[in-house]
Amino acid sequence: MEKFSPVGEKDITRAILTEFTKQFEEYVESDCVIIGGGPSGLMAGRNLTKAGKKVLIVERNNYLGGGFWIGGYLMNKVTVRHPGERALDELGIPYKEVRSGLFVADGPHACSKLIASACDNGVKFANMTVFEDLILKEDGRIFGAVINWTPISALPREITCVDPIAIESKVLIDATGHDAQVVKKLEERGLIKTKGFGAMWVEKSEDLIIEHTGEVHPGLIVTGMAVSTTYGLPRMGPTFGAMLLSGEKASEIVLEKLG
Ligand code: 48H
């Protein structure tokens, strides 16, 4: 068997450090920063990079995919209602039609294909990184996000006086799911009033999410479950078509804004 190259510890450390820093420096300024790497955020990022835009996804976890790994109740089959299978086709995710208009796919297969497609198209990630705040300037317009390492927020305050840093972006997307964390930062400042997501009503929820996906504040687009939380729309439980198509719509709106 061929021997591994004689590359040592310092070379490995330098390679990681140099490549990480180079990328970080480049993405301190992006066309679009997406907060949250769940299905809606990944889909939005994938489509934006496919259209040639520079996109960074900020994700507080080490892993990407949000709730898309599991369909519900810890069962790893994910469902999609028509016309959401269009997104599955586009991503090359295998599925079967279990009844007219209802499709089932394997969670791990669906989620890994979506992540891979985002990566293949050029989305970059700041994982283990938490969104803390907004950059707000003239007329309340958003200019980017304030971020910190996730572990810092998990440590006791008295030993972690570590200020966050800021990254600039032409447009920001809130894809943080049920928490709508970016929109909530506007609410804290009295700039918006969120309603909280409503009780489950599948037949209504998904169409309403797509309808309400859009710009909630100059420079901020909301997608996925964060749309339900912002506008008080019914939740849909473990079905993901609206997450994927909301991400798609968010990307179209961002493209229109960026020109
Ligand atoms: C960095 C953050 C922060 C932060 C959160 O929850 P998600 O999967 O969100 P969506 O909207 O793409 O998909 C929702 C779907 O998974 C779901 O739960 C459905 C359809 N529920 C229906 C129902 O009835 O309940 O992903 C959000 C991502 C996660 O990976 C979080 O870790 C991340 O955002 N995130 N990242 N900084 N402050 N907050």
Tab-separated table of C-alpha atoms and ligand atoms in Angstrom:
chain	number	residue	atom	x	y	z
A	1	MET	CA	0.000	0.000	0.000
A	2	GLU	CA	1.227	3.491	-0.880
A	3	LYS	CA	2.546	5.490	2.133
A	4	PHE	CA	0.931	8.761	3.289
A	5	SER	CA	2.833	11.961	2.390
A	6	PRO	CA	5.413	13.136	4.927
A	7	VAL	CA	3.286	16.077	6.060
A	8	GLY	CA	3.568	16.969	9.742
A	9	GLU	CA	1.485	18.568	12.485
A	10	LYS	CA	2.521	22.179	11.831
A	11	ASP	CA	1.649	21.861	8.147
A	12	ILE	CA	-1.815	20.565	8.969
A	13	THR	CA	-2.432	23.371	11.488
A	14	ARG	CA	-1.191	25.995	9.014
A	15	ALA	CA	-3.415	24.618	6.253
A	16	ILE	CA	-6.526	24.802	8.427
A	17	LEU	CA	-5.692	28.246	9.787
A	18	THR	CA	-4.760	29.779	6.437
A	19	GLU	CA	-7.756	28.427	4.548
A	20	PHE	CA	-10.208	29.304	7.337
A	21	THR	CA	-8.879	32.850	7.643
A	22	LYS	CA	-8.815	33.396	3.896
A	23	GLN	CA	-12.452	32.368	3.555
A	24	PHE	CA	-13.578	34.262	6.642
A	25	GLU	CA	-11.913	37.441	5.424
A	26	GLU	CA	-13.594	37.082	2.026
A	27	TYR	CA	-17.049	36.541	3.555
A	28	VAL	CA	-16.868	39.452	5.994
A	29	GLU	CA	-18.688	41.127	3.112
A	30	SER	CA	-21.293	39.068	1.229
A	31	ASP	CA	-24.216	39.588	-1.108
A	32	CYS	CA	-26.435	37.679	1.278
A	33	VAL	CA	-25.986	36.321	4.795
A	34	ILE	CA	-28.510	33.666	5.783
A	35	ILE	CA	-29.044	33.012	9.476
A	36	GLY	CA	-29.966	29.353	9.978
A	37	GLY	CA	-28.930	26.274	8.008
A	38	GLY	CA	-32.240	24.388	8.038
A	39	PRO	CA	-34.178	23.403	4.883
A	40	SER	CA	-35.410	26.913	4.053
A	41	GLY	CA	-32.019	28.566	4.577
A	42	LEU	CA	-30.128	25.883	2.663
A	43	MET	CA	-32.556	26.043	-0.262
A	44	ALA	CA	-32.328	29.843	-0.407
A	45	GLY	CA	-28.531	29.736	-0.249
A	46	ARG	CA	-28.291	27.016	-2.857
A	47	ASN	CA	-30.407	28.963	-5.345
A	48	LEU	CA	-28.629	32.256	-4.714
A	49	THR	CA	-25.187	30.774	-5.265
A	50	LYS	CA	-26.497	28.931	-8.325
A	51	ALA	CA	-27.388	32.406	-9.646
A	52	GLY	CA	-23.814	33.585	-8.965
A	53	LYS	CA	-24.256	35.384	-5.625
A	54	LYS	CA	-21.853	35.285	-2.704
A	55	VAL	CA	-23.639	33.668	0.233
A	56	LEU	CA	-22.681	32.824	3.808
A	57	ILE	CA	-24.908	30.699	6.048
A	58	VAL	CA	-24.480	31.266	9.782
A	59	GLU	CA	-25.453	28.170	11.791
A	60	ARG	CA	-25.240	27.842	15.565
A	61	ASN	CA	-24.861	24.056	15.476
A	62	ASN	CA	-21.916	22.105	14.190
A	63	TYR	CA	-24.238	20.197	11.874
A	64	LEU	CA	-26.398	21.669	9.104
A	65	GLY	CA	-29.928	20.703	8.116
A	66	GLY	CA	-32.023	21.925	11.057
A	67	GLY	CA	-35.149	19.827	11.416
A	68	PHE	CA	-34.893	18.220	7.979
A	69	TRP	CA	-33.125	15.061	9.231
A	70	ILE	CA	-36.225	13.821	11.008
A	71	GLY	CA	-39.850	13.801	9.878
A	72	GLY	CA	-41.405	14.030	13.307
A	73	TYR	CA	-41.558	12.020	16.558
A	74	LEU	CA	-37.930	10.915	15.963
A	75	MET	CA	-38.930	9.037	12.800
A	76	ASN	CA	-36.512	9.672	9.944
A	77	LYS	CA	-38.928	9.777	7.000
A	78	VAL	CA	-39.740	13.243	5.689
A	79	THR	CA	-42.934	14.170	3.856
A	80	VAL	CA	-43.658	16.704	1.137
A	81	ARG	CA	-47.044	17.666	-0.327
A	82	HIS	CA	-47.520	18.575	-3.975
A	83	PRO	CA	-46.104	20.822	-5.479
A	84	GLY	CA	-43.101	20.479	-3.122
A	85	GLU	CA	-41.814	17.378	-4.948
A	86	ARG	CA	-40.563	19.804	-7.591
A	87	ALA	CA	-37.777	20.741	-5.164
A	88	LEU	CA	-37.022	17.064	-4.450
A	89	ASP	CA	-36.659	16.451	-8.199
A	90	GLU	CA	-34.374	19.438	-8.543
A	91	LEU	CA	-32.157	18.227	-5.714
A	92	GLY	CA	-32.135	14.622	-6.965
A	93	ILE	CA	-33.764	13.308	-3.787
A	94	PRO	CA	-35.476	9.932	-4.261
A	95	TYR	CA	-39.049	9.691	-2.917
A	96	LYS	CA	-42.228	7.729	-3.322
A	97	GLU	CA	-45.811	8.878	-3.702
A	98	VAL	CA	-47.753	7.265	-0.871
A	99	ARG	CA	-51.090	8.767	-1.892
A	100	SER	CA	-52.105	11.376	-4.406
A	101	GLY	CA	-50.173	14.567	-3.647
A	102	LEU	CA	-48.171	13.168	-0.683
A	103	PHE	CA	-44.533	12.127	-1.046
A	104	VAL	CA	-42.125	10.455	1.401
A	105	ALA	CA	-38.322	10.501	1.351
A	106	ASP	CA	-35.590	9.231	3.698
A	107	GLY	CA	-34.590	12.065	6.045
A	108	PRO	CA	-30.818	11.409	5.955
A	109	HIS	CA	-30.839	11.100	2.161
A	110	ALA	CA	-32.986	14.203	1.631
A	111	CYS	CA	-31.069	16.349	4.111
A	112	SER	CA	-27.597	15.314	2.950
A	113	LYS	CA	-28.534	15.926	-0.708
A	114	LEU	CA	-29.785	19.420	0.148
A	115	ILE	CA	-26.614	20.226	2.098
A	116	ALA	CA	-24.447	18.821	-0.698
A	117	SER	CA	-26.312	20.838	-3.319
A	118	ALA	CA	-25.795	24.038	-1.301
A	119	CYS	CA	-22.070	23.216	-1.005
A	120	ASP	CA	-21.752	22.199	-4.671
A	121	ASN	CA	-23.196	25.533	-5.751
A	122	GLY	CA	-20.752	27.472	-3.558
A	123	VAL	CA	-22.511	28.369	-0.311
A	124	LYS	CA	-19.994	28.923	2.503
A	125	PHE	CA	-20.764	28.245	6.150
A	126	ALA	CA	-19.935	29.738	9.502
A	127	ASN	CA	-21.037	26.865	11.719
A	128	MET	CA	-20.768	26.809	15.526
A	129	THR	CA	-21.567	30.492	15.096
A	130	VAL	CA	-24.552	32.201	16.622
A	131	PHE	CA	-26.415	35.242	15.338
A	132	GLU	CA	-26.502	37.795	18.146
A	133	ASP	CA	-27.684	41.060	16.657
A	134	LEU	CA	-28.174	43.237	13.590
A	135	ILE	CA	-26.253	46.101	12.054
A	136	LEU	CA	-28.897	48.837	11.758
A	137	LYS	CA	-28.071	52.182	10.150
A	138	GLU	CA	-29.801	55.050	8.303
A	139	ASP	CA	-33.596	54.738	8.143
A	140	GLY	CA	-33.377	51.527	10.167
A	141	ARG	CA	-31.942	49.671	7.180
A	142	ILE	CA	-30.103	46.420	7.913
A	143	PHE	CA	-26.469	46.185	6.866
A	144	GLY	CA	-25.428	42.829	8.260
A	145	ALA	CA	-25.205	40.606	11.303
A	146	VAL	CA	-23.382	40.517	14.623
A	147	ILE	CA	-22.055	37.039	15.382
A	148	ASN	CA	-20.142	35.115	18.004
A	149	TRP	CA	-18.889	31.574	18.550
A	150	THR	CA	-21.671	29.326	19.862
A	151	PRO	CA	-19.558	28.001	22.786
A	152	ILE	CA	-19.106	31.533	24.111
A	153	SER	CA	-22.829	31.978	24.654
A	154	ALA	CA	-22.922	28.581	26.389
A	155	LEU	CA	-20.353	29.585	29.035
A	156	PRO	CA	-21.100	31.557	32.234
A	157	ARG	CA	-21.146	35.331	31.720
A	158	GLU	CA	-18.482	36.070	34.372
A	159	ILE	CA	-15.759	34.239	32.439
A	160	THR	CA	-16.780	35.153	28.915
A	161	CYS	CA	-16.558	38.875	28.285
A	162	VAL	CA	-15.961	38.214	24.607
A	163	ASP	CA	-17.421	40.823	22.317
A	164	PRO	CA	-18.992	39.581	19.102
A	165	ILE	CA	-17.894	40.698	15.639
A	166	ALA	CA	-19.936	41.928	12.682
A	167	ILE	CA	-20.211	40.805	9.062
A	168	GLU	CA	-21.674	42.986	6.332
A	169	SER	CA	-24.220	41.901	3.799
A	170	LYS	CA	-26.413	43.555	1.177
A	171	VAL	CA	-29.380	41.446	2.266
A	172	LEU	CA	-30.044	39.294	5.319
A	173	ILE	CA	-32.350	36.265	5.477
A	174	ASP	CA	-33.964	35.057	8.696
A	175	ALA	CA	-34.117	31.262	8.344
A	176	THR	CA	-33.889	30.504	12.069
A	177	GLY	CA	-37.116	28.454	12.206
A	178	HIS	CA	-39.676	28.734	15.029
A	179	ASP	CA	-37.581	31.276	16.965
A	180	ALA	CA	-37.423	33.899	14.167
A	181	GLN	CA	-34.355	35.220	15.962
A	182	VAL	CA	-33.463	37.942	13.486
A	183	VAL	CA	-36.992	39.356	13.298
A	184	LYS	CA	-37.111	39.242	17.122
A	185	LYS	CA	-34.130	41.620	17.241
A	186	LEU	CA	-36.252	44.167	15.368
A	187	GLU	CA	-39.110	43.501	17.773
A	188	GLU	CA	-36.831	44.184	20.769
A	189	ARG	CA	-36.331	47.670	19.296
A	190	GLY	CA	-40.010	48.276	18.643
A	191	LEU	CA	-39.594	48.099	14.859
A	192	ILE	CA	-41.905	45.146	14.274
A	193	LYS	CA	-44.456	43.059	16.178
A	194	THR	CA	-44.351	39.273	15.782
A	195	LYS	CA	-47.451	37.162	16.372
A	196	GLY	CA	-46.011	33.717	17.188
A	197	PHE	CA	-46.808	30.652	15.088
A	198	GLY	CA	-50.358	29.368	15.199
A	199	ALA	CA	-51.757	25.926	15.987
A	200	MET	CA	-51.411	23.155	13.421
A	201	TRP	CA	-53.524	23.304	10.277
A	202	VAL	CA	-51.666	21.618	7.469
A	203	GLU	CA	-54.104	22.400	4.668
A	204	LYS	CA	-53.815	26.151	5.308
A	205	SER	CA	-50.280	26.588	6.562
A	206	GLU	CA	-48.033	25.810	3.629
A	207	ASP	CA	-49.752	28.064	1.089
A	208	LEU	CA	-49.778	30.899	3.644
A	209	ILE	CA	-46.049	30.504	4.327
A	210	ILE	CA	-45.231	30.835	0.649
A	211	GLU	CA	-47.569	33.812	0.334
A	212	HIS	CA	-45.950	35.629	3.298
A	213	THR	CA	-42.323	34.789	2.487
A	214	GLY	CA	-40.747	38.149	1.730
A	215	GLU	CA	-39.156	41.340	2.990
A	216	VAL	CA	-40.316	42.138	6.541
A	217	HIS	CA	-38.046	45.155	6.972
A	218	PRO	CA	-35.694	46.970	4.584
A	219	GLY	CA	-32.865	44.517	3.955
A	220	LEU	CA	-34.412	41.540	5.805
A	221	ILE	CA	-36.188	38.623	4.115
A	222	VAL	CA	-37.953	36.005	6.216
A	223	THR	CA	-38.297	32.357	5.153
A	224	GLY	CA	-39.438	28.962	6.495
A	225	MET	CA	-41.012	28.544	9.927
A	226	ALA	CA	-39.815	32.032	10.857
A	227	VAL	CA	-42.566	33.273	8.498
A	228	SER	CA	-45.217	31.510	10.626
A	229	THR	CA	-43.799	33.013	13.813
A	230	THR	CA	-43.616	36.493	12.330
A	231	TYR	CA	-47.148	36.573	10.950
A	232	GLY	CA	-48.991	34.169	13.292
A	233	LEU	CA	-49.630	31.551	10.592
A	234	PRO	CA	-50.662	27.985	11.379
A	235	ARG	CA	-47.885	25.415	11.697
A	236	MET	CA	-47.747	22.393	9.403
A	237	GLY	CA	-46.010	19.752	11.513
A	238	PRO	CA	-43.579	17.303	9.924
A	239	THR	CA	-43.975	18.188	6.260
A	240	PHE	CA	-41.345	20.174	4.413
A	241	GLY	CA	-42.581	21.277	0.988
A	242	ALA	CA	-43.236	24.820	2.179
A	243	MET	CA	-39.762	25.048	3.746
A	244	LEU	CA	-38.089	24.208	0.436
A	245	LEU	CA	-40.373	26.372	-1.706
A	246	SER	CA	-40.224	29.260	0.789
A	247	GLY	CA	-36.423	29.122	0.533
A	248	GLU	CA	-36.789	29.170	-3.234
A	249	LYS	CA	-39.095	32.209	-3.078
A	250	ALA	CA	-36.751	33.998	-0.656
A	251	SER	CA	-33.908	33.525	-3.127
A	252	GLU	CA	-36.006	34.989	-5.954
A	253	ILE	CA	-36.828	38.057	-3.851
A	254	VAL	CA	-33.164	38.534	-2.916
A	255	LEU	CA	-32.136	38.212	-6.576
A	256	GLU	CA	-34.657	40.877	-7.536
A	257	LYS	CA	-33.275	43.195	-4.833
A	258	LEU	CA	-29.651	42.581	-5.750
A	259	GLY	CA	-30.361	43.036	-9.419
B	1	48H	C1	-27.455	30.743	14.170
B	1	48H	C2	-29.490	29.670	14.370
B	1	48H	C3	-29.921	30.625	15.303
B	1	48H	C4	-29.029	31.681	15.653
B	1	48H	C5	-31.518	29.204	15.013
B	1	48H	O1	-35.637	24.861	12.444
B	1	48H	P1	-35.131	24.787	11.045
B	1	48H	O2	-35.155	23.454	10.389
B	1	48H	O3	-35.922	25.918	10.207
B	1	48H	P2	-36.716	25.932	8.805
B	1	48H	O4	-37.673	27.039	8.930
B	1	48H	O5	-35.789	25.929	7.677
B	1	48H	O6	-37.507	24.544	8.800
B	1	48H	C6	-38.429	24.273	9.787
B	1	48H	C7	-38.662	22.754	9.885
B	1	48H	O7	-37.454	22.091	10.191
B	1	48H	C8	-39.671	22.512	10.949
B	1	48H	O8	-39.282	22.488	12.130
B	1	48H	C9	-41.072	22.435	10.640
B	1	48H	C10	-41.542	22.349	9.245
B	1	48H	N1	-41.920	22.479	11.645
B	1	48H	C11	-43.334	22.577	11.545
B	1	48H	C12	-44.000	22.641	12.895
B	1	48H	O9	-45.261	22.633	12.903
B	1	48H	O10	-43.326	22.689	13.937
B	1	48H	O11	-33.645	25.321	11.014
B	1	48H	C13	-33.305	26.536	11.640
B	1	48H	C14	-31.794	26.560	11.806
B	1	48H	C15	-31.321	25.500	12.814
B	1	48H	O12	-30.284	24.753	12.240
B	1	48H	C16	-30.839	26.327	14.011
B	1	48H	O13	-29.744	25.744	14.688
B	1	48H	C17	-30.456	27.640	13.336
B	1	48H	O14	-31.431	27.820	12.330
B	1	48H	N2	-30.499	28.789	14.211
B	1	48H	N3	-28.278	29.708	13.805
B	1	48H	N4	-27.808	31.701	15.071
B	1	48H	N5	-29.357	32.642	16.538
B	1	48H	N6	-31.194	30.309	15.675
